[in-house]
Every structure is written in C-alpha cells, then in structure tokens.
PDB file of C-alpha atoms in Angstrom:
ATOM      1  CA  UNK A   1      10.021 164.606  46.211  1.00 80.00           C
ATOM      2  CA  UNK A   2       6.246 164.958  46.033  1.00 76.00           C
ATOM      3  CA  UNK A   3       6.445 168.718  46.668  1.00 80.00           C
ATOM      4  CA  UNK A   4       8.968 169.123  43.836  1.00 82.00           C
ATOM      5  CA  UNK A   5       6.756 166.992  41.600  1.00 79.00           C
ATOM      6  CA  UNK A   6       3.740 169.141  42.449  1.00 77.00           C
ATOM      7  CA  UNK A   7       5.533 172.428  41.843  1.00 80.00           C
ATOM      8  CA  UNK A   8       6.745 171.229  38.438  1.00 81.00           C
ATOM      9  CA  UNK A   9       3.191 171.953  37.209  1.00 83.00           C
ATOM     10  CA  UNK A  10       2.396 175.187  38.993  1.00 83.00           C
ATOM     11  CA  UNK A  11      -0.787 175.997  37.124  1.00 88.00           C
ATOM     12  CA  UNK A  12      -2.165 172.580  38.036  1.00 84.00           C
ATOM     13  CA  UNK A  13      -1.104 173.108  41.665  1.00 83.00           C
ATOM     14  CA  UNK A  14      -2.872 176.472  41.824  1.00 87.00           C
ATOM     15  CA  UNK A  15      -6.057 175.069  40.275  1.00 89.00           C
ATOM     16  CA  UNK A  16      -6.198 172.025  42.583  1.00 85.00           C
ATOM     17  CA  UNK A  17      -5.491 174.197  45.635  1.00 85.00           C
ATOM     18  CA  UNK A  18      -8.229 176.637  44.641  1.00 90.00           C
ATOM     19  CA  UNK A  19     -10.523 173.670  44.013  1.00 87.00           C
ATOM     20  CA  UNK A  20      -9.746 172.296  47.477  1.00 85.00           C
ATOM     21  CA  UNK A  21     -10.433 175.745  48.943  1.00 89.00           C
ATOM     22  CA  UNK A  22     -13.761 176.021  47.091  1.00 90.00           C
ATOM     23  CA  UNK A  23     -14.903 172.498  47.972  1.00 87.00           C
ATOM     24  CA  UNK A  24     -14.268 172.973  51.686  1.00 88.00           C
ATOM     25  CA  UNK A  25     -15.924 176.397  51.566  1.00 89.00           C
ATOM     26  CA  UNK A  26     -19.234 174.721  50.737  1.00 91.00           C
ATOM     27  CA  UNK A  27     -19.432 173.480  54.346  1.00 89.00           C
ATOM     28  CA  UNK A  28     -19.472 177.050  55.614  1.00 93.00           C
ATOM     29  CA  UNK A  29     -21.834 178.120  52.844  1.00 93.00           C
ATOM     30  CA  UNK A  30     -24.283 175.515  54.189  1.00 92.00           C
ATOM     31  CA  UNK A  31     -24.008 177.128  57.624  1.00 93.00           C
ATOM     32  CA  UNK A  32     -24.614 180.579  56.121  1.00 93.00           C
ATOM     33  CA  UNK A  33     -27.728 179.239  54.404  1.00 94.00           C
ATOM     34  CA  UNK A  34     -28.997 177.932  57.738  1.00 92.00           C
ATOM     35  CA  UNK A  35     -28.499 181.356  59.320  1.00 93.00           C
ATOM     36  CA  UNK A  36     -30.426 182.998  56.502  1.00 91.00           C
ATOM     37  CA  UNK A  37     -33.466 181.342  58.104  1.00 91.00           C
ATOM     38  CA  UNK A  38     -32.562 181.269  61.824  1.00 91.00           C
ATOM     39  CA  UNK A  39     -30.839 183.662  64.231  1.00 91.00           C
ATOM     40  CA  UNK A  40     -29.143 180.995  66.338  1.00 92.00           C
ATOM     41  CA  UNK A  41     -28.261 177.317  66.108  1.00 92.00           C
ATOM     42  CA  UNK A  42     -28.312 175.422  69.383  1.00 90.00           C
ATOM     43  CA  UNK A  43     -28.150 178.779  71.155  1.00 91.00           C
ATOM     44  CA  UNK A  44     -25.008 179.838  69.245  1.00 94.00           C
ATOM     45  CA  UNK A  45     -24.919 182.890  66.975  1.00 94.00           C
ATOM     46  CA  UNK A  46     -23.181 182.865  63.585  1.00 95.00           C
ATOM     47  CA  UNK A  47     -19.852 184.352  64.826  1.00 95.00           C
ATOM     48  CA  UNK A  48     -19.674 181.663  67.522  1.00 95.00           C
ATOM     49  CA  UNK A  49     -20.407 178.897  65.002  1.00 95.00           C
ATOM     50  CA  UNK A  50     -17.737 180.409  62.746  1.00 95.00           C
ATOM     51  CA  UNK A  51     -15.328 180.285  65.689  1.00 96.00           C
ATOM     52  CA  UNK A  52     -15.971 176.559  66.172  1.00 96.00           C
ATOM     53  CA  UNK A  53     -15.794 175.983  62.429  1.00 95.00           C
ATOM     54  CA  UNK A  54     -12.494 177.810  62.045  1.00 95.00           C
ATOM     55  CA  UNK A  55     -10.829 176.002  64.932  1.00 96.00           C
ATOM     56  CA  UNK A  56     -11.957 172.600  63.689  1.00 95.00           C
ATOM     57  CA  UNK A  57     -11.048 173.260  60.052  1.00 94.00           C
ATOM     58  CA  UNK A  58      -7.570 174.643  60.747  1.00 95.00           C
ATOM     59  CA  UNK A  59      -6.696 171.859  63.199  1.00 95.00           C
ATOM     60  CA  UNK A  60      -7.946 169.167  60.859  1.00 94.00           C
ATOM     61  CA  UNK A  61      -6.389 170.866  57.843  1.00 93.00           C
ATOM     62  CA  UNK A  62      -2.951 170.813  59.468  1.00 93.00           C
ATOM     63  CA  UNK A  63      -3.324 167.120  60.322  1.00 93.00           C
ATOM     64  CA  UNK A  64      -4.646 166.319  56.846  1.00 90.00           C
ATOM     65  CA  UNK A  65      -1.721 168.180  55.290  1.00 89.00           C
ATOM     66  CA  UNK A  66       0.804 166.311  57.427  1.00 89.00           C
ATOM     67  CA  UNK A  67      -0.499 162.735  57.321  1.00 89.00           C
ATOM     68  CA  UNK A  68      -3.690 162.759  55.276  1.00 83.00           C
ATOM     69  CA  UNK A  69      -2.180 160.118  52.989  1.00 83.00           C
ATOM     70  CA  UNK A  70      -2.604 157.514  55.736  1.00 86.00           C
ATOM     71  CA  UNK A  71      -5.955 156.494  54.237  1.00 81.00           C
ATOM     72  CA  UNK A  72      -4.043 154.874  51.361  1.00 81.00           C
ATOM     73  CA  UNK A  73      -2.503 152.295  53.690  1.00 86.00           C
ATOM     74  CA  UNK A  74      -5.371 149.824  53.269  1.00 82.00           C
ATOM     75  CA  UNK A  75      -4.747 149.651  49.546  1.00 84.00           C
ATOM     76  CA  UNK A  76      -1.067 148.908  50.139  1.00 85.00           C
ATOM     77  CA  UNK A  77      -1.925 146.190  52.660  1.00 84.00           C
ATOM     78  CA  UNK A  78      -4.347 144.589  50.223  1.00 83.00           C
ATOM     79  CA  UNK A  79      -2.051 144.530  47.201  1.00 82.00           C
ATOM     80  CA  UNK A  80       1.180 143.889  49.109  1.00 82.00           C
ATOM     81  CA  UNK A  81       2.984 147.084  48.067  1.00 84.00           C
ATOM     82  CA  UNK A  82       3.608 147.854  51.733  1.00 87.00           C
ATOM     83  CA  UNK A  83       6.506 145.393  51.415  1.00 87.00           C
ATOM     84  CA  UNK A  84       8.383 148.057  49.455  1.00 87.00           C
ATOM     85  CA  UNK A  85       8.240 150.425  52.407  1.00 88.00           C
ATOM     86  CA  UNK A  86       9.352 147.768  54.895  1.00 88.00           C
ATOM     87  CA  UNK A  87      12.718 147.233  53.199  1.00 88.00           C
ATOM     88  CA  UNK A  88      13.632 150.919  53.099  1.00 87.00           C
ATOM     89  CA  UNK A  89      15.842 152.423  55.852  1.00 89.00           C
ATOM     90  CA  UNK A  90      13.148 154.820  57.050  1.00 88.00           C
ATOM     91  CA  UNK A  91      10.187 154.562  59.455  1.00 91.00           C
ATOM     92  CA  UNK A  92       7.154 153.048  57.737  1.00 91.00           C
ATOM     93  CA  UNK A  93       4.825 155.586  59.357  1.00 91.00           C
ATOM     94  CA  UNK A  94       6.818 158.487  57.906  1.00 90.00           C
ATOM     95  CA  UNK A  95       6.857 156.872  54.464  1.00 90.00           C
ATOM     96  CA  UNK A  96       3.098 156.260  54.450  1.00 88.00           C
ATOM     97  CA  UNK A  97       2.436 159.829  55.616  1.00 87.00           C
ATOM     98  CA  UNK A  98       4.679 161.232  52.866  1.00 86.00           C
ATOM     99  CA  UNK A  99       3.231 159.013  50.144  1.00 83.00           C
ATOM    100  CA  UNK A 100       1.686 161.275  47.481  1.00 79.00           C
ATOM    101  CA  UNK A 101       1.998 164.260  49.838  1.00 82.00           C
ATOM    102  CA  UNK A 102      -0.747 166.691  48.804  1.00 77.00           C
ATOM    103  CA  UNK A 103       0.370 170.298  49.112  1.00 79.00           C
ATOM    104  CA  UNK A 104      -3.012 171.249  47.625  1.00 80.00           C
ATOM    105  CA  UNK A 105      -4.480 170.592  51.089  1.00 86.00           C
ATOM    106  CA  UNK A 106      -3.242 174.055  52.016  1.00 87.00           C
ATOM    107  CA  UNK A 107      -6.545 175.182  50.498  1.00 87.00           C
ATOM    108  CA  UNK A 108      -8.449 173.686  53.447  1.00 89.00           C
ATOM    109  CA  UNK A 109      -6.117 175.297  55.981  1.00 92.00           C
ATOM    110  CA  UNK A 110      -6.423 178.675  54.266  1.00 92.00           C
ATOM    111  CA  UNK A 111     -10.208 178.485  54.092  1.00 93.00           C
ATOM    112  CA  UNK A 112     -10.468 177.527  57.768  1.00 93.00           C
ATOM    113  CA  UNK A 113      -8.065 180.310  58.752  1.00 95.00           C
ATOM    114  CA  UNK A 114     -10.148 182.897  56.887  1.00 95.00           C
ATOM    115  CA  UNK A 115     -13.333 181.780  58.650  1.00 95.00           C
ATOM    116  CA  UNK A 116     -11.494 181.842  61.996  1.00 95.00           C
ATOM    117  CA  UNK A 117     -10.265 185.354  61.227  1.00 95.00           C
ATOM    118  CA  UNK A 118     -13.837 186.438  60.492  1.00 95.00           C
ATOM    119  CA  UNK A 119     -15.007 184.877  63.757  1.00 95.00           C
ATOM    120  CA  UNK A 120     -12.312 186.594  65.822  1.00 94.00           C
ATOM    121  CA  UNK A 121     -13.235 189.927  64.237  1.00 94.00           C
ATOM    122  CA  UNK A 122     -16.959 189.605  64.956  1.00 94.00           C
ATOM    123  CA  UNK A 123     -17.454 187.412  68.036  1.00 93.00           C
ATOM    124  CA  UNK A 124     -17.806 189.070  71.433  1.00 91.00           C
ATOM    125  CA  UNK A 125     -15.021 187.639  73.624  1.00 91.00           C
ATOM    126  CA  UNK A 126     -13.744 189.069  76.889  1.00 91.00           C
ATOM    127  CA  UNK A 127     -10.070 188.446  76.174  1.00 92.00           C
ATOM    128  CA  UNK A 128      -7.674 187.543  78.969  1.00 94.00           C
ATOM    129  CA  UNK A 129      -4.034 186.373  78.796  1.00 94.00           C
ATOM    130  CA  UNK A 130      -5.183 182.778  79.387  1.00 94.00           C
ATOM    131  CA  UNK A 131      -7.667 182.925  76.524  1.00 94.00           C
ATOM    132  CA  UNK A 132      -5.056 184.401  74.183  1.00 95.00           C
ATOM    133  CA  UNK A 133      -2.613 181.634  75.156  1.00 94.00           C
ATOM    134  CA  UNK A 134      -5.288 178.993  74.667  1.00 95.00           C
ATOM    135  CA  UNK A 135      -5.801 179.868  70.996  1.00 95.00           C
ATOM    136  CA  UNK A 136      -2.532 178.427  69.581  1.00 95.00           C
ATOM    137  CA  UNK A 137      -2.710 175.580  72.118  1.00 95.00           C
ATOM    138  CA  UNK A 138      -6.151 174.622  70.767  1.00 95.00           C
ATOM    139  CA  UNK A 139      -4.983 174.621  67.166  1.00 95.00           C
ATOM    140  CA  UNK A 140      -1.788 172.634  67.755  1.00 96.00           C
ATOM    141  CA  UNK A 141      -3.356 170.156  70.185  1.00 96.00           C
ATOM    142  CA  UNK A 142      -6.340 169.694  67.881  1.00 96.00           C
ATOM    143  CA  UNK A 143      -4.046 168.964  64.945  1.00 96.00           C
ATOM    144  CA  UNK A 144      -2.155 166.383  67.006  1.00 96.00           C
ATOM    145  CA  UNK A 145      -5.397 164.723  68.140  1.00 96.00           C
ATOM    146  CA  UNK A 146      -6.543 164.444  64.530  1.00 95.00           C
ATOM    147  CA  UNK A 147      -3.116 163.039  63.583  1.00 94.00           C
ATOM    148  CA  UNK A 148      -3.567 160.368  66.235  1.00 95.00           C
ATOM    149  CA  UNK A 149      -7.001 159.531  64.806  1.00 94.00           C
ATOM    150  CA  UNK A 150      -5.452 159.215  61.339  1.00 93.00           C
ATOM    151  CA  UNK A 151      -2.781 156.846  62.658  1.00 93.00           C
ATOM    152  CA  UNK A 152      -5.294 154.834  64.674  1.00 91.00           C
ATOM    153  CA  UNK A 153      -7.510 154.493  61.610  1.00 89.00           C
ATOM    154  CA  UNK A 154      -4.529 153.385  59.541  1.00 89.00           C
ATOM    155  CA  UNK A 155      -3.676 150.756  62.150  1.00 89.00           C
ATOM    156  CA  UNK A 156      -7.222 149.423  61.846  1.00 89.00           C
ATOM    157  CA  UNK A 157      -6.656 148.931  58.132  1.00 87.00           C
ATOM    158  CA  UNK A 158      -4.014 146.295  58.857  1.00 86.00           C
ATOM    159  CA  UNK A 159      -6.935 144.177  60.046  1.00 82.00           C
ATOM    160  CA  UNK A 160      -9.734 145.396  57.783  1.00 78.00           C
ATOM    161  CA  UNK A 161      -7.450 146.045  54.783  1.00 70.00           C
ATOM    162  CA  UNK A 162      -9.118 148.540  52.448  1.00 67.00           C
ATOM    163  CA  UNK A 163     -11.349 150.298  54.990  1.00 69.00           C
ATOM    164  CA  UNK A 164     -10.488 153.918  54.254  1.00 71.00           C
ATOM    165  CA  UNK A 165     -14.146 154.986  54.419  1.00 76.00           C
ATOM    166  CA  UNK A 166     -14.375 153.736  57.999  1.00 80.00           C
ATOM    167  CA  UNK A 167     -11.347 155.844  58.826  1.00 80.00           C
ATOM    168  CA  UNK A 168     -12.832 158.847  57.014  1.00 82.00           C
ATOM    169  CA  UNK A 169     -15.967 158.600  59.147  1.00 85.00           C
ATOM    170  CA  UNK A 170     -13.868 159.548  62.174  1.00 88.00           C
ATOM    171  CA  UNK A 171     -11.506 162.040  60.487  1.00 89.00           C
ATOM    172  CA  UNK A 172     -13.514 163.981  57.922  1.00 88.00           C
ATOM    173  CA  UNK A 173     -16.725 163.124  59.760  1.00 90.00           C
ATOM    174  CA  UNK A 174     -15.192 164.232  63.042  1.00 91.00           C
ATOM    175  CA  UNK A 175     -14.227 167.669  61.791  1.00 92.00           C
ATOM    176  CA  UNK A 176     -17.723 168.178  60.350  1.00 92.00           C
ATOM    177  CA  UNK A 177     -19.221 167.229  63.708  1.00 94.00           C
ATOM    178  CA  UNK A 178     -17.050 169.763  65.534  1.00 94.00           C
ATOM    179  CA  UNK A 179     -18.105 172.579  63.219  1.00 93.00           C
ATOM    180  CA  UNK A 180     -21.462 172.645  65.017  1.00 94.00           C
ATOM    181  CA  UNK A 181     -22.080 173.355  68.721  1.00 94.00           C
ATOM    182  CA  UNK A 182     -22.440 170.449  71.146  1.00 93.00           C
ATOM    183  CA  UNK A 183     -25.898 171.695  72.104  1.00 92.00           C
ATOM    184  CA  UNK A 184     -27.397 170.399  68.844  1.00 93.00           C
ATOM    185  CA  UNK A 185     -26.335 166.800  69.543  1.00 93.00           C
ATOM    186  CA  UNK A 186     -27.619 164.222  71.985  1.00 91.00           C
ATOM    187  CA  UNK A 187     -25.784 163.728  75.271  1.00 91.00           C
ATOM    188  CA  UNK A 188     -24.755 160.192  74.383  1.00 94.00           C
ATOM    189  CA  UNK A 189     -22.942 161.399  71.278  1.00 94.00           C
ATOM    190  CA  UNK A 190     -21.285 164.217  73.240  1.00 94.00           C
ATOM    191  CA  UNK A 191     -20.146 161.703  75.856  1.00 94.00           C
ATOM    192  CA  UNK A 192     -18.759 159.481  73.112  1.00 94.00           C
ATOM    193  CA  UNK A 193     -16.619 162.226  71.565  1.00 94.00           C
ATOM    194  CA  UNK A 194     -15.468 163.325  75.011  1.00 94.00           C
ATOM    195  CA  UNK A 195     -14.605 160.099  76.821  1.00 94.00           C
ATOM    196  CA  UNK A 196     -14.233 157.502  74.016  1.00 93.00           C
ATOM    197  CA  UNK A 197     -12.873 159.317  70.961  1.00 92.00           C
ATOM    198  CA  UNK A 198     -11.887 162.655  72.551  1.00 94.00           C
ATOM    199  CA  UNK A 199     -12.572 164.957  69.620  1.00 95.00           C
ATOM    200  CA  UNK A 200     -14.372 167.372  71.959  1.00 95.00           C
ATOM    201  CA  UNK A 201     -10.942 168.488  73.185  1.00 96.00           C
ATOM    202  CA  UNK A 202     -10.159 169.830  69.705  1.00 95.00           C
ATOM    203  CA  UNK A 203     -12.522 172.785  70.088  1.00 94.00           C
ATOM    204  CA  UNK A 204     -15.749 172.199  72.027  1.00 95.00           C
ATOM    205  CA  UNK A 205     -14.255 172.263  75.525  1.00 94.00           C
ATOM    206  CA  UNK A 206     -11.518 174.905  75.152  1.00 95.00           C
ATOM    207  CA  UNK A 207     -13.770 177.038  72.931  1.00 95.00           C
ATOM    208  CA  UNK A 208     -16.460 176.969  75.640  1.00 94.00           C
ATOM    209  CA  UNK A 209     -13.966 178.594  77.996  1.00 95.00           C
ATOM    210  CA  UNK A 210     -12.952 181.236  75.443  1.00 95.00           C
ATOM    211  CA  UNK A 211     -16.568 182.047  74.539  1.00 94.00           C
ATOM    212  CA  UNK A 212     -17.741 181.987  78.147  1.00 92.00           C
ATOM    213  CA  UNK A 213     -20.234 179.224  77.374  1.00 91.00           C
ATOM    214  CA  UNK A 214     -21.352 176.392  79.709  1.00 90.00           C
ATOM    215  CA  UNK A 215     -19.239 173.282  79.285  1.00 88.00           C
ATOM    216  CA  UNK A 216     -20.790 170.208  77.671  1.00 86.00           C
ATOM    217  CA  UNK A 217     -21.755 167.613  80.297  1.00 86.00           C
ATOM    218  CA  UNK A 218     -21.086 170.140  83.111  1.00 85.00           C
ATOM    219  CA  UNK A 219     -17.376 169.290  83.180  1.00 89.00           C
ATOM    220  CA  UNK A 220     -14.996 171.243  85.452  1.00 91.00           C
ATOM    221  CA  UNK A 221     -13.313 174.423  84.198  1.00 89.00           C
ATOM    222  CA  UNK A 222      -9.806 172.978  84.092  1.00 92.00           C
ATOM    223  CA  UNK A 223     -10.647 170.583  81.221  1.00 94.00           C
ATOM    224  CA  UNK A 224     -10.357 173.542  78.826  1.00 93.00           C
ATOM    225  CA  UNK A 225      -6.600 173.457  79.412  1.00 94.00           C
ATOM    226  CA  UNK A 226      -6.210 169.694  79.038  1.00 95.00           C
ATOM    227  CA  UNK A 227      -6.035 169.332  75.201  1.00 95.00           C
ATOM    228  CA  UNK A 228      -2.197 168.989  75.239  1.00 96.00           C
ATOM    229  CA  UNK A 229      -2.436 166.103  77.718  1.00 96.00           C
ATOM    230  CA  UNK A 230      -5.232 164.501  75.715  1.00 96.00           C
ATOM    231  CA  UNK A 231      -3.158 164.886  72.544  1.00 96.00           C
ATOM    232  CA  UNK A 232      -0.192 163.132  74.177  1.00 97.00           C
ATOM    233  CA  UNK A 233      -2.442 160.318  75.396  1.00 96.00           C
ATOM    234  CA  UNK A 234      -4.019 159.916  71.961  1.00 96.00           C
ATOM    235  CA  UNK A 235      -0.582 159.755  70.328  1.00 95.00           C
ATOM    236  CA  UNK A 236       0.552 157.103  72.809  1.00 96.00           C
ATOM    237  CA  UNK A 237      -2.508 154.934  72.121  1.00 96.00           C
ATOM    238  CA  UNK A 238      -2.212 155.467  68.360  1.00 94.00           C
ATOM    239  CA  UNK A 239       1.462 154.469  68.550  1.00 94.00           C
ATOM    240  CA  UNK A 240       0.589 151.247  70.351  1.00 96.00           C
ATOM    241  CA  UNK A 241      -2.114 150.455  67.788  1.00 93.00           C
ATOM    242  CA  UNK A 242       0.248 151.234  64.892  1.00 93.00           C
ATOM    243  CA  UNK A 243       3.013 148.979  66.212  1.00 93.00           C
ATOM    244  CA  UNK A 244       0.525 146.179  66.838  1.00 93.00           C
ATOM    245  CA  UNK A 245      -0.928 146.537  63.344  1.00 90.00           C
ATOM    246  CA  UNK A 246       2.483 146.633  61.682  1.00 90.00           C
ATOM    247  CA  UNK A 247       3.589 143.593  63.641  1.00 90.00           C
ATOM    248  CA  UNK A 248       0.520 141.666  62.445  1.00 86.00           C
ATOM    249  CA  UNK A 249       1.201 142.414  58.774  1.00 86.00           C
ATOM    250  CA  UNK A 250       1.870 139.215  56.802  1.00 82.00           C
ATOM    251  CA  UNK A 251       1.968 140.518  53.214  1.00 80.00           C
ATOM    252  CA  UNK A 252      -0.260 138.926  50.559  1.00 72.00           C
ATOM    253  CA  UNK A 253       1.372 135.536  50.299  1.00 61.00           C
ATOM    254  CA  UNK A 254       2.346 134.139  46.898  1.00 50.00           C
TER     255      UNK A 254
END
C-alpha cells in the first residue's frame, strides 16, 4: 500500500530518493575532505576506508529499507495507536515495519553500493574463493544484525515510550562508527561493539580478513566467518526482547 502510494507521485519519489542519496553522500564527502589533508587514517588508505564505508552503508541501508520504520513505535506506544495494530490479523512486528514504508531509502543503498564499487575497483585485495564468498555473506549478515538492533531498540521503546533518539544512537550511530577503521577507536569501545553489541561483525572483522589486516583485539581468524551465527543470535535475542516488550504493553488507559 505504501509503495503504491509513493509511486502515485513519481516526481516526488524521485526527488526524495535523490535527496536521500545526496544527504548520505555527505558522510563520504567528509571522509574525502579528511584525505585531502592526510594519506592514511588509523593506518588505512582511502580505498580501504571506502571498503568499510560501502559495506556498512549497504548493510545498514538494506535494514533501514526493510524495517527502518521501527523508530515510530515509541510514538504509537505513547498515544495508544498501537492498539489498532493489535486487533488486526497480522503480526505486529510486520505491521510496524511496514508502517509508512519508505522506498526513498533506496538512495542510501545506492550510494553505499557506488562507494563499495569504487573501493573494489581500487583497493589491493588478494582475492581467493573464500574472500569472494565472504562478500555477500558480510552484506546479508550485516543487514540482519542491523535489523536485530532495530527490533531491540523498538522493544526498548515499550518501556521508555518515545525514545527513538536512543535507538538511533545504536542504528544510525552504529553505521557511522563502522565507516571508520577500528584502529582509530579506543580498545574499550572496540570491545563493546564486539562482545556487547556485536556491530563489529558487520564489517570490521570479516573485512579485516578480506583486506589482510590484523584483527581487532587479536581475535582468531575464524571469527571472520562467524557473522551469520552472530546474526542468528542477535535475531533470537531481539525476538525475546520484542515479545517481552509487547507482552508488557498496557495501552494508555482511559
């Protein structure tokens, strides 16, 4: 329904998609400005940073396209309009994800894919069958991990109500963090996004294997191939949190 509504005004759709593309491009423009003054950032050259950026942006863009509307849940909890979704014969999670579905978010995916294409064309990688196989695995697993973060953040809003900015700190903030190499951050932060909120499995760890870089925190080699398992674990935990949050919902009263 929302796609048909969007495509009813095609000029508006094109303009908002281009606007989304341009707005997200500013992140990479900032990186280009940095490299106009330095040759490396945290020991990483521009093509390697572009590789990290592209992986993070595409993975997050896919998750944002699929369930980016989850940040509106807090508003529905606060004003009681979530009740409307509860009486419909469809999963509440699917309804919240589809609410005001924004096809314009394809602009972010496209922009990230272009940067990733540039990185693959310029970065020096010794390709092997395992590295080639790891590329789609990284993108899909990263998107699923971000989806789990979206759902977990939405579950938190059952308690905090309208706390979308807290959720955005881990979703939009997380993808911005991953656009830069782990070597520019403190070890405590790297440990946090590896063992607490495992965003490092979106690109830092598997990308280190592809680029032939040392792993953050001196982790074993096999962790580069663990993003699918981490994604499944994140989805399981997010599902538990979602069910607990939905069960605690008591509407707004009279």
